[in-house]
Amino acid sequence: MKFGGGVVLDDGWLGVTYFRKMAPLEMVLKMGKLYSGDFAEEPKVERLRARSIKIEAERPLPVECDGEAVGVTDVTFSLLPKALFLCVPAF
């Protein structure tokens, strides 16, 4: 999935993409756009930048990061600027 268009990895900001409530069929029909990152004009997709984000729910909901289960809500994500060194191959 390409959620991070325009994200700068070392600017100290989290790039946040969230999806408003959609019916299961609507989500299935939009899946191609979600995977390609082509959702700029979608009214139910919001993008913002934040130093931290807290996700709360009335009942515990599963939380995933990069497809890995990491726990349940309530959860807070924050950023440690320049705390991660990445080494990637040049293309």
Tab-separated table of C-alpha atoms in Angstrom:
chain	number	residue	atom	x	y	z
A	1	MET	CA	0.000	0.000	0.000
A	2	LYS	CA	1.187	3.514	-0.782
A	3	PHE	CA	-0.156	5.738	1.970
A	4	GLY	CA	2.807	8.065	2.298
A	5	GLY	CA	2.991	10.196	-0.826
A	6	GLY	CA	4.849	13.415	-0.058
A	7	VAL	CA	6.070	12.214	3.333
A	8	VAL	CA	9.540	13.389	4.376
A	9	LEU	CA	11.173	10.718	6.508
A	10	ASP	CA	13.277	13.024	8.684
A	11	ASP	CA	11.159	16.167	9.138
A	12	GLY	CA	9.908	15.305	12.652
A	13	TRP	CA	6.275	14.855	11.572
A	14	LEU	CA	4.108	11.752	11.310
A	15	GLY	CA	2.222	11.391	8.041
A	16	VAL	CA	-1.266	10.227	9.051
A	17	THR	CA	-3.802	8.758	6.634
A	18	TYR	CA	-7.171	7.694	7.968
A	19	PHE	CA	-10.321	6.364	6.406
A	20	ARG	CA	-13.796	7.426	7.413
A	21	LYS	CA	-16.395	4.743	7.976
A	22	MET	CA	-17.159	2.782	4.806
A	23	ALA	CA	-19.494	-0.090	4.116
A	24	PRO	CA	-17.643	-3.349	3.408
A	25	LEU	CA	-18.715	-3.318	-0.261
A	26	GLU	CA	-17.528	0.290	-0.671
A	27	MET	CA	-14.136	-0.657	0.806
A	28	VAL	CA	-13.829	-3.609	-1.589
A	29	LEU	CA	-14.671	-1.390	-4.576
A	30	LYS	CA	-12.016	1.151	-3.533
A	31	MET	CA	-9.323	-1.415	-2.692
A	32	GLY	CA	-7.390	-0.773	-5.919
A	33	LYS	CA	-7.120	2.929	-5.113
A	34	LEU	CA	-6.098	2.169	-1.549
A	35	TYR	CA	-3.254	-0.095	-2.678
A	36	SER	CA	-2.020	2.269	-5.416
A	37	GLY	CA	-2.177	5.381	-3.223
A	38	ASP	CA	-4.516	7.057	-5.730
A	39	PHE	CA	-7.061	8.335	-3.206
A	40	ALA	CA	-6.352	12.088	-3.207
A	41	GLU	CA	-9.882	12.888	-4.393
A	42	GLU	CA	-11.648	10.403	-2.100
A	43	PRO	CA	-13.916	12.274	0.348
A	44	LYS	CA	-13.666	9.500	2.951
A	45	VAL	CA	-9.862	9.545	3.079
A	46	GLU	CA	-8.095	12.197	5.153
A	47	ARG	CA	-4.380	12.977	5.348
A	48	LEU	CA	-2.708	15.120	7.961
A	49	ARG	CA	0.582	15.648	9.770
A	50	ALA	CA	1.087	15.415	13.512
A	51	ARG	CA	3.801	15.173	16.154
A	52	SER	CA	1.727	12.527	17.944
A	53	ILE	CA	-1.672	10.916	17.545
A	54	LYS	CA	-3.929	9.203	20.077
A	55	ILE	CA	-6.532	6.698	18.918
A	56	GLU	CA	-9.369	5.992	21.333
A	57	ALA	CA	-12.394	3.747	21.017
A	58	GLU	CA	-15.461	2.955	23.108
A	59	ARG	CA	-14.417	-0.710	23.134
A	60	PRO	CA	-10.973	-2.216	22.482
A	61	LEU	CA	-10.200	-2.472	18.769
A	62	PRO	CA	-7.184	-4.197	17.207
A	63	VAL	CA	-4.257	-1.979	16.186
A	64	GLU	CA	-1.899	-2.880	13.333
A	65	CYS	CA	1.341	-1.261	12.173
A	66	ASP	CA	2.665	-2.297	8.780
A	67	GLY	CA	0.352	-5.313	8.841
A	68	GLU	CA	1.544	-6.509	12.254
A	69	ALA	CA	-0.796	-6.737	15.252
A	70	VAL	CA	0.655	-4.474	17.968
A	71	GLY	CA	-2.164	-4.329	20.521
A	72	VAL	CA	-5.560	-2.771	21.062
A	73	THR	CA	-6.940	0.734	21.514
A	74	ASP	CA	-6.458	3.138	23.276
A	75	VAL	CA	-3.028	3.804	21.776
A	76	THR	CA	-0.734	6.794	21.255
A	77	PHE	CA	1.864	7.078	18.498
A	78	SER	CA	4.601	9.686	18.674
A	79	LEU	CA	7.797	10.386	16.826
A	80	LEU	CA	11.415	10.527	17.894
A	81	PRO	CA	12.976	12.762	15.218
A	82	LYS	CA	16.023	11.264	13.483
A	83	ALA	CA	16.033	8.245	15.844
A	84	LEU	CA	15.985	5.672	13.031
A	85	PHE	CA	18.875	5.205	10.619
A	86	LEU	CA	17.844	3.689	7.291
A	87	CYS	CA	20.175	2.136	4.768
A	88	VAL	CA	18.461	1.350	1.483
A	89	PRO	CA	19.797	0.382	-1.951
A	90	ALA	CA	19.950	3.061	-4.627
A	91	PHE	CA	17.740	2.533	-7.666
